[in-house]
Amino acid sequence: MASRKEISTEGENKVGRRGPRGQRGEVADRILSAARGSFATHGYAGTRLRDVAVVAGVDPSLVSYYFADKTGLLAAALEPPAGMAATAAGAAATPIRRRGRALVEALLSQWENPATSEVFRSIILTAAHEPVAMERLRVVFETSLLAAVADNLDGEERDLRAGLVASQMIGLAMARFVWRVGALARLPSEEVARYVAPTVQRYLSGRL
Amino acid sequence: MASRKEISTEGENKVGRRGPRGQRGEVADRILSAARGSFATHGYAGTRLRDVAVVAGVDPSLVSYYFADKTGLLAAALEPPAGMAATAAGAAATPIRRRGRALVEALLSQWENPATSEVFRSIILTAAHEPVAMERLRVVFETSLLAAVADNLDGEERDLRAGLVASQMIGLAMARFVWRVGALARLPSEEVARYVAPTVQRYLSGRL
């Protein structure tokens, strides 16, 4: 106990390297950012708390202090960015005949914000090879996308329409932001939204 | 030289563990399959030739014997499956007003073949964190998808339409085959093609 107190006191002297109470947010954010990069690149198995600490520039003990263990760190790294839920809910609350455009615009604006795109990119890439991350993505999909498709539909049709919407939104994010292919990566977002919104709208409420 | 000959002779006794001349195809395929799994999960940096050999059940020396080094192994692992070029060319040669359906059907049939889907999955997942794999994906995109969009279009519009087609095709593959979300993952491919083909057709030749 005495030694833990010592560490804490020492931390207050080396500003930003340790995590005294008041700086928890900033230090934890640095650790999370490093963790997202590592999970996306090396997967869960290939991520070592020690390496995450080095990239974050913090003492390794702080990683366990804030996130307990690797499972806790992964769970925190996969947490959708603050504001995403509100943006998704806003798009989902748009009248159905303009909801396709609203969803595509929400996707593009979220990805154009560097802080949130970093989180999305990490979730997508980690989900590609980590069952836990894939499961998390399914939950996000089910809570945010299923809510966005018309409530008057029955379960099976709503599930299908949500899946079709997801296929176009995921593909747009991959093509424009992850792989940056051709014109789709270079055009202003208003133009991209104009081309893609009719697809999402058809999947939401059009004839299939 | 003598020792290499010795290894080769020894190999012929342990059937399938070494790679005598006649078995090159089968042994190289096993190494490639193991390599694709490793590149997709651990990335290029995290892949060790020794581990690939263990998974493939071959002597480590055979990996370098067939593929020289890790770069050679990655290049071979990213080679599109045999038959893909022909299938893509067939879809691209379909008359423009039915080409959307042809492209979606080609995508679905290729992914439903376990041998080719393993290669696609590896290319997509590896491309998510490996610049070399991403570059390879761009080349595949440019040679097969650009060819599929109408030749009478000018460069910029063709590039945009190809990107839109790619966004829907990539997203469909991710949602149905990689993440397996909801109804989209369970429905027969004819039904999926019916829902998605109009989107691809609009991106190919419709009003944007």
Short mmCIF file of C-alpha atoms in Angstrom, two decimals:
data_model
loop_
_atom_site.label_atom_id
_atom_site.label_comp_id
_atom_site.label_asym_id
_atom_site.label_seq_id
_atom_site.Cartn_x
_atom_site.Cartn_y
_atom_site.Cartn_z
CA MET A 1 0.00 0.00 0.00
CA ALA A 2 2.81 2.38 0.94
CA SER A 3 4.56 1.68 -2.34
CA ARG A 4 1.42 2.36 -4.35
CA LYS A 5 1.10 5.73 -2.64
CA GLU A 6 4.74 6.42 -3.46
CA ILE A 7 4.09 5.73 -7.14
CA SER A 8 1.15 8.06 -7.10
CA THR A 9 3.15 10.89 -5.53
CA GLU A 10 6.00 10.38 -7.95
CA GLY A 11 3.46 10.56 -10.77
CA GLU A 12 2.36 14.00 -9.74
CA ASN A 13 5.88 15.22 -10.25
CA LYS A 14 6.30 13.83 -13.76
CA VAL A 15 3.32 15.59 -15.27
CA GLY A 16 1.43 13.44 -17.72
CA ARG A 17 3.57 10.34 -17.33
CA ARG A 18 1.63 8.95 -14.38
CA GLY A 19 -2.04 9.28 -13.77
CA PRO A 20 -3.01 11.34 -10.74
CA ARG A 21 -6.73 11.70 -10.18
CA GLY A 22 -7.21 14.96 -12.12
CA GLN A 23 -5.45 13.72 -15.25
CA ARG A 24 -7.20 10.41 -15.54
CA GLY A 25 -9.07 11.43 -18.68
CA GLU A 26 -6.04 12.55 -20.61
CA VAL A 27 -3.78 9.64 -19.63
CA ALA A 28 -6.50 7.04 -20.12
CA ASP A 29 -7.23 8.52 -23.56
CA ARG A 30 -3.59 8.21 -24.57
CA ILE A 31 -3.53 4.59 -23.48
CA LEU A 32 -6.78 3.89 -25.35
CA SER A 33 -5.52 5.51 -28.52
CA ALA A 34 -2.36 3.37 -28.43
CA ALA A 35 -4.44 0.28 -27.65
CA ARG A 36 -6.76 0.86 -30.62
CA GLY A 37 -3.79 1.08 -32.96
CA SER A 38 -2.31 -2.11 -31.58
CA PHE A 39 -5.55 -4.15 -31.60
CA ALA A 40 -6.24 -3.08 -35.20
CA THR A 41 -2.75 -3.94 -36.40
CA HIS A 42 -1.71 -6.90 -34.25
CA GLY A 43 -5.06 -8.27 -33.07
CA TYR A 44 -5.88 -9.18 -29.50
CA ALA A 45 -3.36 -12.00 -29.21
CA GLY A 46 -0.56 -9.87 -30.65
CA THR A 47 -1.17 -6.90 -28.34
CA ARG A 48 1.04 -6.58 -25.27
CA LEU A 49 0.14 -4.17 -22.47
CA ARG A 50 3.83 -3.28 -22.17
CA ASP A 51 4.01 -2.15 -25.82
CA VAL A 52 0.78 -0.19 -25.50
CA ALA A 53 2.30 1.65 -22.53
CA VAL A 54 5.45 2.48 -24.51
CA VAL A 55 3.45 3.92 -27.42
CA ALA A 56 1.25 5.88 -24.99
CA GLY A 57 4.33 7.13 -23.15
CA VAL A 58 3.10 5.97 -19.76
CA ASP A 59 4.33 3.58 -17.14
CA PRO A 60 3.09 -0.01 -17.81
CA SER A 61 1.54 -0.18 -14.32
CA LEU A 62 -0.91 2.55 -15.33
CA VAL A 63 -2.42 0.38 -18.06
CA SER A 64 -3.46 -2.23 -15.52
CA TYR A 65 -4.33 0.49 -13.01
CA TYR A 66 -6.90 2.01 -15.37
CA PHE A 67 -8.08 -0.99 -17.38
CA ALA A 68 -7.37 -3.98 -15.10
CA ASP A 69 -6.23 -6.35 -17.86
CA LYS A 70 -6.15 -6.89 -21.62
CA THR A 71 -9.83 -7.84 -21.75
CA GLY A 72 -10.76 -4.60 -19.97
CA LEU A 73 -8.55 -2.63 -22.33
CA LEU A 74 -10.19 -4.23 -25.38
CA ALA A 75 -13.69 -3.53 -24.06
CA ALA A 76 -12.80 0.14 -23.48
CA ALA A 77 -11.10 0.41 -26.90
CA LEU A 78 -14.23 -0.88 -28.64
CA GLU A 79 -16.54 1.57 -26.86
CA PRO A 80 -18.22 3.66 -29.59
CA PRO A 81 -17.08 7.30 -29.51
CA ALA A 82 -19.07 9.76 -27.41
CA GLY A 83 -21.55 11.50 -29.66
CA MET A 84 -22.01 8.54 -31.98
CA ALA A 85 -25.13 7.32 -30.24
CA ALA A 86 -26.67 10.79 -30.38
CA THR A 87 -25.78 11.23 -34.08
CA ALA A 88 -27.20 7.80 -34.93
CA ALA A 89 -30.34 8.49 -32.92
CA GLY A 90 -30.77 11.83 -34.71
CA ALA A 91 -30.54 10.15 -38.12
CA ALA A 92 -32.91 7.39 -36.99
CA ALA A 93 -35.45 9.98 -35.87
CA THR A 94 -35.49 11.67 -39.29
CA PRO A 95 -38.78 11.14 -41.17
CA ILE A 96 -38.51 7.88 -43.11
CA ARG A 97 -38.44 9.41 -46.60
CA ARG A 98 -35.34 11.49 -45.80
CA ARG A 99 -33.71 8.96 -43.50
CA GLY A 100 -31.40 7.45 -46.13
CA ARG A 101 -29.70 10.78 -46.70
CA ALA A 102 -29.56 11.45 -42.96
CA LEU A 103 -27.84 8.10 -42.28
CA VAL A 104 -25.24 8.58 -45.02
CA GLU A 105 -24.52 12.13 -43.85
CA ALA A 106 -24.17 10.94 -40.27
CA LEU A 107 -21.73 8.22 -41.37
CA LEU A 108 -19.64 10.67 -43.41
CA SER A 109 -19.54 13.36 -40.73
CA GLN A 110 -18.56 10.85 -38.05
CA TRP A 111 -15.74 9.47 -40.20
CA GLU A 112 -14.51 12.94 -41.10
CA ASN A 113 -13.91 13.69 -37.44
CA PRO A 114 -10.37 12.34 -36.78
CA ALA A 115 -11.17 11.43 -33.16
CA THR A 116 -14.16 9.26 -34.06
CA SER A 117 -12.75 7.86 -37.31
CA GLU A 118 -9.80 6.48 -35.35
CA VAL A 119 -12.24 4.55 -33.17
CA PHE A 120 -14.31 3.27 -36.11
CA ARG A 121 -11.24 2.21 -38.02
CA SER A 122 -9.97 0.30 -35.03
CA ILE A 123 -13.33 -1.38 -34.42
CA ILE A 124 -13.66 -2.42 -38.08
CA LEU A 125 -10.10 -3.70 -38.40
CA THR A 126 -10.12 -5.42 -35.03
CA ALA A 127 -13.51 -6.98 -35.78
CA ALA A 128 -12.03 -8.47 -38.94
CA HIS A 129 -9.99 -10.86 -36.84
CA GLU A 130 -11.30 -10.70 -33.27
CA PRO A 131 -14.54 -12.47 -32.29
CA VAL A 132 -15.05 -10.13 -29.28
CA ALA A 133 -14.76 -7.07 -31.50
CA MET A 134 -17.04 -8.64 -34.11
CA GLU A 135 -19.61 -9.31 -31.42
CA ARG A 136 -19.39 -5.67 -30.31
CA LEU A 137 -19.92 -4.56 -33.89
CA ARG A 138 -23.01 -6.74 -34.11
CA VAL A 139 -24.42 -5.07 -30.99
CA VAL A 140 -23.77 -1.60 -32.42
CA PHE A 141 -25.35 -2.78 -35.66
CA GLU A 142 -28.40 -4.15 -33.90
CA THR A 143 -28.97 -1.23 -31.58
CA SER A 144 -28.25 1.66 -33.94
CA LEU A 145 -29.12 0.31 -37.39
CA LEU A 146 -32.16 -1.75 -36.50
CA ALA A 147 -33.54 1.33 -34.75
CA ALA A 148 -33.05 3.34 -37.94
CA VAL A 149 -35.21 1.12 -40.10
CA ALA A 150 -38.95 1.63 -39.95
CA ASP A 151 -40.55 0.39 -36.75
CA ASN A 152 -43.69 -0.69 -38.56
CA LEU A 153 -41.81 -3.52 -40.30
CA ASP A 154 -41.87 -7.03 -38.94
CA GLY A 155 -38.70 -8.56 -37.50
CA GLU A 156 -37.51 -10.51 -40.53
CA GLU A 157 -37.96 -7.72 -43.07
CA ARG A 158 -36.49 -5.15 -40.73
CA ASP A 159 -33.47 -7.39 -40.17
CA LEU A 160 -33.01 -7.81 -43.93
CA ARG A 161 -33.34 -4.08 -44.64
CA ALA A 162 -30.93 -3.23 -41.82
CA GLY A 163 -28.43 -5.72 -43.26
CA LEU A 164 -28.68 -4.16 -46.72
CA VAL A 165 -28.22 -0.67 -45.23
CA ALA A 166 -25.22 -1.98 -43.28
CA SER A 167 -23.69 -3.50 -46.42
CA GLN A 168 -23.69 -0.13 -48.21
CA MET A 169 -22.57 1.88 -45.18
CA ILE A 170 -19.72 -0.51 -44.31
CA GLY A 171 -18.61 -0.63 -47.94
CA LEU A 172 -18.68 3.15 -48.25
CA ALA A 173 -16.58 3.54 -45.11
CA MET A 174 -14.07 0.92 -46.30
CA ALA A 175 -13.79 2.28 -49.85
CA ARG A 176 -13.64 5.98 -48.93
CA PHE A 177 -11.83 6.04 -45.60
CA VAL A 178 -9.90 2.79 -45.12
CA TRP A 179 -8.76 1.88 -48.64
CA ARG A 180 -9.27 5.35 -50.18
CA VAL A 181 -10.05 4.07 -53.67
CA GLY A 182 -10.15 6.57 -56.53
CA ALA A 183 -12.66 9.38 -56.90
CA LEU A 184 -14.80 8.09 -54.05
CA ALA A 185 -12.02 8.98 -51.62
CA ARG A 186 -11.42 12.45 -53.08
CA LEU A 187 -14.90 13.92 -53.62
CA PRO A 188 -16.54 16.28 -51.10
CA SER A 189 -18.88 14.49 -48.73
CA GLU A 190 -22.01 16.30 -50.00
CA GLU A 191 -21.41 14.81 -53.44
CA VAL A 192 -20.77 11.31 -52.09
CA ALA A 193 -23.95 11.56 -49.98
CA ARG A 194 -25.94 12.53 -53.08
CA TYR A 195 -24.80 9.40 -54.95
CA VAL A 196 -25.15 6.91 -52.12
CA ALA A 197 -28.26 8.17 -50.28
CA PRO A 198 -30.75 6.78 -52.86
CA THR A 199 -29.32 3.30 -52.30
CA VAL A 200 -29.74 3.49 -48.54
CA GLN A 201 -33.20 4.98 -48.98
CA ARG A 202 -34.27 2.11 -51.23
CA TYR A 203 -32.98 -0.42 -48.69
CA LEU A 204 -34.88 1.42 -45.92
CA SER A 205 -38.25 1.96 -47.54
CA GLY A 206 -38.18 1.19 -51.26
CA ARG A 207 -39.33 -1.85 -53.18
CA LEU A 208 -36.79 -4.63 -52.82
CA MET B 1 24.55 -29.41 -52.36
CA ALA B 2 24.93 -32.89 -50.95
CA SER B 3 22.99 -31.96 -47.88
CA ARG B 4 20.19 -30.43 -49.92
CA LYS B 5 19.98 -33.68 -51.89
CA GLU B 6 19.85 -35.57 -48.61
CA ILE B 7 16.94 -33.43 -47.41
CA SER B 8 15.11 -34.06 -50.63
CA THR B 9 15.58 -37.82 -50.36
CA GLU B 10 14.50 -37.82 -46.74
CA GLY B 11 11.45 -35.83 -47.85
CA GLU B 12 10.37 -38.54 -50.24
CA ASN B 13 10.21 -40.96 -47.34
CA LYS B 14 8.00 -38.77 -45.19
CA VAL B 15 5.20 -38.43 -47.69
CA GLY B 16 3.73 -34.97 -47.76
CA ARG B 17 6.02 -33.47 -45.14
CA ARG B 18 8.76 -32.50 -47.59
CA GLY B 19 8.29 -31.32 -51.11
CA PRO B 20 9.64 -33.64 -53.79
CA ARG B 21 9.22 -32.37 -57.32
CA GLY B 22 5.90 -34.05 -58.10
CA GLN B 23 4.17 -32.76 -54.98
CA ARG B 24 5.13 -29.13 -55.38
CA GLY B 25 1.56 -28.01 -56.04
CA GLU B 26 0.06 -29.69 -53.00
CA VAL B 27 2.82 -28.69 -50.57
CA ALA B 28 3.03 -25.11 -51.85
CA ASP B 29 -0.77 -24.84 -51.53
CA ARG B 30 -0.63 -25.95 -47.91
CA ILE B 31 2.06 -23.38 -47.16
CA LEU B 32 0.06 -20.67 -48.93
CA SER B 33 -3.10 -21.53 -47.05
CA ALA B 34 -1.27 -21.31 -43.71
CA ALA B 35 0.38 -18.05 -44.80
CA ARG B 36 -2.97 -16.46 -45.73
CA GLY B 37 -4.35 -17.26 -42.31
CA SER B 38 -1.31 -15.81 -40.60
CA PHE B 39 -1.11 -12.60 -42.69
CA ALA B 40 -4.83 -11.97 -42.12
CA THR B 41 -4.61 -12.51 -38.37
CA HIS B 42 -1.15 -11.30 -37.42
CA GLY B 43 -0.28 -8.99 -40.32
CA TYR B 44 2.99 -9.02 -42.23
CA ALA B 45 5.18 -8.01 -39.30
CA GLY B 46 3.60 -10.60 -37.01
CA THR B 47 3.98 -13.50 -39.44
CA ARG B 48 6.97 -15.82 -38.94
CA LEU B 49 7.96 -18.30 -41.65
CA ARG B 50 8.66 -20.87 -38.94
CA ASP B 51 5.07 -20.65 -37.61
CA VAL B 52 3.65 -20.86 -41.12
CA ALA B 53 5.64 -24.06 -41.66
CA VAL B 54 4.31 -25.54 -38.41
CA VAL B 55 0.68 -24.80 -39.37
CA ALA B 56 1.28 -26.19 -42.87
CA GLY B 57 2.95 -29.28 -41.41
CA VAL B 58 6.09 -28.90 -43.49
CA ASP B 59 9.76 -28.38 -42.78
CA PRO B 60 10.60 -24.64 -42.41
CA SER B 61 13.28 -24.94 -45.12
CA LEU B 62 10.53 -25.68 -47.66
CA VAL B 63 8.92 -22.29 -47.12
CA SER B 64 12.08 -20.51 -48.24
CA TYR B 65 12.69 -23.16 -50.88
CA TYR B 66 9.36 -22.42 -52.58
CA PHE B 67 8.82 -18.72 -51.79
CA ALA B 68 12.34 -17.36 -51.16
CA ASP B 69 11.40 -15.04 -48.28
CA LYS B 70 8.50 -13.39 -46.48
CA THR B 71 7.99 -10.84 -49.26
CA GLY B 72 7.73 -13.64 -51.81
CA LEU B 73 5.31 -15.51 -49.60
CA LEU B 74 3.11 -12.41 -49.19
CA ALA B 75 3.08 -11.77 -52.95
CA ALA B 76 2.01 -15.37 -53.60
CA ALA B 77 -0.61 -15.26 -50.83
CA LEU B 78 -2.19 -12.16 -52.36
CA GLU B 79 -2.39 -13.65 -55.86
CA PRO B 80 -6.11 -13.68 -56.80
CA PRO B 81 -7.50 -17.21 -57.05
CA ALA B 82 -7.36 -18.97 -60.41
CA GLY B 83 -10.66 -18.49 -62.18
CA MET B 84 -11.34 -15.10 -60.62
CA ALA B 85 -10.02 -13.19 -63.60
CA ALA B 86 -12.16 -15.27 -65.98
CA THR B 87 -15.28 -14.84 -63.84
CA ALA B 88 -14.72 -11.08 -63.56
CA ALA B 89 -14.08 -10.83 -67.29
CA GLY B 90 -17.27 -12.76 -68.00
CA ALA B 91 -19.32 -10.38 -65.85
CA ALA B 92 -17.60 -7.38 -67.42
CA ALA B 93 -18.48 -8.66 -70.90
CA THR B 94 -22.20 -8.91 -70.07
CA PRO B 95 -24.32 -6.31 -71.89
CA ILE B 96 -24.37 -3.13 -69.81
CA ARG B 97 -28.03 -3.27 -68.80
CA ARG B 98 -27.60 -6.70 -67.16
CA ARG B 99 -24.08 -6.17 -65.93
CA GLY B 100 -25.05 -5.15 -62.36
CA ARG B 101 -26.71 -8.50 -61.78
CA ALA B 102 -23.80 -10.34 -63.42
CA LEU B 103 -21.25 -8.62 -61.17
CA VAL B 104 -23.20 -9.35 -57.97
CA GLU B 105 -23.71 -12.98 -59.00
CA ALA B 106 -20.02 -13.34 -59.80
CA LEU B 107 -19.11 -11.91 -56.39
CA LEU B 108 -21.50 -14.24 -54.56
CA SER B 109 -20.46 -17.36 -56.46
CA GLN B 110 -16.78 -16.65 -55.94
CA TRP B 111 -17.30 -16.14 -52.19
CA GLU B 112 -19.41 -19.26 -51.88
CA ASN B 113 -16.52 -21.36 -53.14
CA PRO B 114 -14.49 -22.12 -49.98
CA ALA B 115 -11.18 -22.19 -51.85
CA THR B 116 -11.61 -18.72 -53.32
CA SER B 117 -13.36 -17.17 -50.32
CA GLU B 118 -10.37 -18.08 -48.17
CA VAL B 119 -8.16 -16.07 -50.53
CA PHE B 120 -10.54 -13.07 -50.65
CA ARG B 121 -10.94 -13.02 -46.91
CA SER B 122 -7.20 -13.04 -46.44
CA ILE B 123 -6.65 -10.28 -49.02
CA ILE B 124 -9.34 -8.08 -47.43
CA LEU B 125 -8.17 -8.60 -43.86
CA THR B 126 -4.50 -8.29 -44.72
CA ALA B 127 -5.21 -5.16 -46.79
CA ALA B 128 -6.84 -3.62 -43.73
CA HIS B 129 -3.43 -3.31 -42.09
CA GLU B 130 -0.79 -4.01 -44.75
CA PRO B 131 0.12 -1.34 -47.32
CA VAL B 132 1.44 -3.98 -49.77
CA ALA B 133 -1.84 -5.90 -49.61
CA MET B 134 -3.85 -2.69 -49.94
CA GLU B 135 -1.85 -1.77 -53.03
CA ARG B 136 -2.57 -5.21 -54.49
CA LEU B 137 -6.27 -4.72 -53.80
CA ARG B 138 -6.15 -1.40 -55.62
CA VAL B 139 -4.61 -3.10 -58.66
CA VAL B 140 -7.32 -5.80 -58.63
CA PHE B 141 -9.90 -3.03 -58.25
CA GLU B 142 -8.47 -1.03 -61.12
CA THR B 143 -8.01 -3.91 -63.53
CA SER B 144 -11.20 -5.87 -62.89
CA LEU B 145 -13.72 -3.24 -61.75
CA LEU B 146 -12.69 -0.40 -64.02
CA ALA B 147 -12.99 -2.83 -66.93
CA ALA B 148 -16.54 -3.69 -65.83
CA VAL B 149 -17.82 -0.13 -66.04
CA ALA B 150 -18.80 1.18 -69.44
CA ASP B 151 -15.89 1.89 -71.75
CA ASN B 152 -17.63 4.85 -73.31
CA LEU B 153 -17.36 6.85 -70.07
CA ASP B 154 -14.55 9.32 -69.55
CA GLY B 155 -11.86 8.60 -66.96
CA GLU B 156 -13.24 10.62 -64.06
CA GLU B 157 -16.83 9.38 -64.31
CA ARG B 158 -15.70 5.81 -64.85
CA ASP B 159 -13.46 6.04 -61.80
CA LEU B 160 -16.34 7.39 -59.70
CA ARG B 161 -18.78 4.72 -60.88
CA ALA B 162 -16.22 1.98 -60.31
CA GLY B 163 -15.69 3.29 -56.77
CA LEU B 164 -19.42 3.26 -56.05
CA VAL B 165 -19.70 -0.30 -57.41
CA ALA B 166 -16.72 -1.28 -55.25
CA SER B 167 -18.31 0.26 -52.16
CA GLN B 168 -21.42 -1.91 -52.50
CA MET B 169 -19.54 -5.07 -53.46
CA ILE B 170 -16.99 -4.75 -50.64
CA GLY B 171 -19.75 -4.00 -48.14
CA LEU B 172 -21.83 -6.96 -49.30
CA ALA B 173 -18.86 -9.29 -48.96
CA MET B 174 -18.03 -7.93 -45.48
CA ALA B 175 -21.63 -8.04 -44.19
CA ARG B 176 -22.56 -11.44 -45.64
CA PHE B 177 -19.34 -13.42 -45.51
CA VAL B 178 -16.95 -11.82 -43.03
CA TRP B 179 -19.24 -10.48 -40.29
CA ARG B 180 -22.30 -12.58 -41.20
CA VAL B 181 -24.84 -10.01 -40.01
CA GLY B 182 -28.47 -11.09 -39.72
CA ALA B 183 -30.72 -12.09 -42.59
CA LEU B 184 -28.19 -10.94 -45.19
CA ALA B 185 -25.89 -13.78 -44.12
CA ARG B 186 -28.63 -16.43 -44.14
CA LEU B 187 -30.60 -15.81 -47.35
CA PRO B 188 -29.96 -17.78 -50.55
CA SER B 189 -27.66 -16.00 -52.93
CA GLU B 190 -30.33 -15.58 -55.65
CA GLU B 191 -32.40 -13.52 -53.24
CA VAL B 192 -29.45 -11.40 -52.14
CA ALA B 193 -28.52 -10.80 -55.78
CA ARG B 194 -32.06 -9.63 -56.50
CA TYR B 195 -31.93 -7.01 -53.74
CA VAL B 196 -28.42 -5.72 -54.40
CA ALA B 197 -28.18 -5.89 -58.21
CA PRO B 198 -30.30 -2.74 -58.81
CA THR B 199 -27.84 -0.74 -56.69
CA VAL B 200 -24.84 -1.93 -58.67
CA GLN B 201 -26.74 -1.37 -61.91
CA ARG B 202 -27.53 2.23 -60.96
CA TYR B 203 -23.88 2.87 -60.10
CA LEU B 204 -22.84 1.36 -63.46
CA SER B 205 -25.25 3.03 -65.82
CA GLY B 206 -28.06 4.84 -63.98
CA ARG B 207 -28.51 8.50 -63.15
CA LEU B 208 -26.29 9.46 -60.24
#
